[in-house]
């Protein structure tokens, strides 16, 4: 599979928080398909109930 490089900016309070977010995002991108990521983003943007349930399940 090809690798693509992007310059992005992430909102965070500290540099270490931004690095942790980037690490989490790259893990999600490598483990989920394009359609799975798209659906996940849609749920997070438009379905606060499912998002709250997922956060509760994850303990966050």
Tab-separated table of C-alpha atoms in Angstrom, residues 8 12 25 37 48 53-54:
chain	number	residue	atom	x	y	z
A	8	UNK	CA	-1.843	18.920	9.462
A	12	UNK	CA	-4.173	20.649	21.863
A	25	UNK	CA	-5.058	9.050	14.725
A	37	UNK	CA	-13.272	5.842	9.408
A	48	UNK	CA	-24.032	12.522	20.340
A	53	UNK	CA	-22.160	5.535	24.793
A	54	UNK	CA	-18.810	4.786	23.161
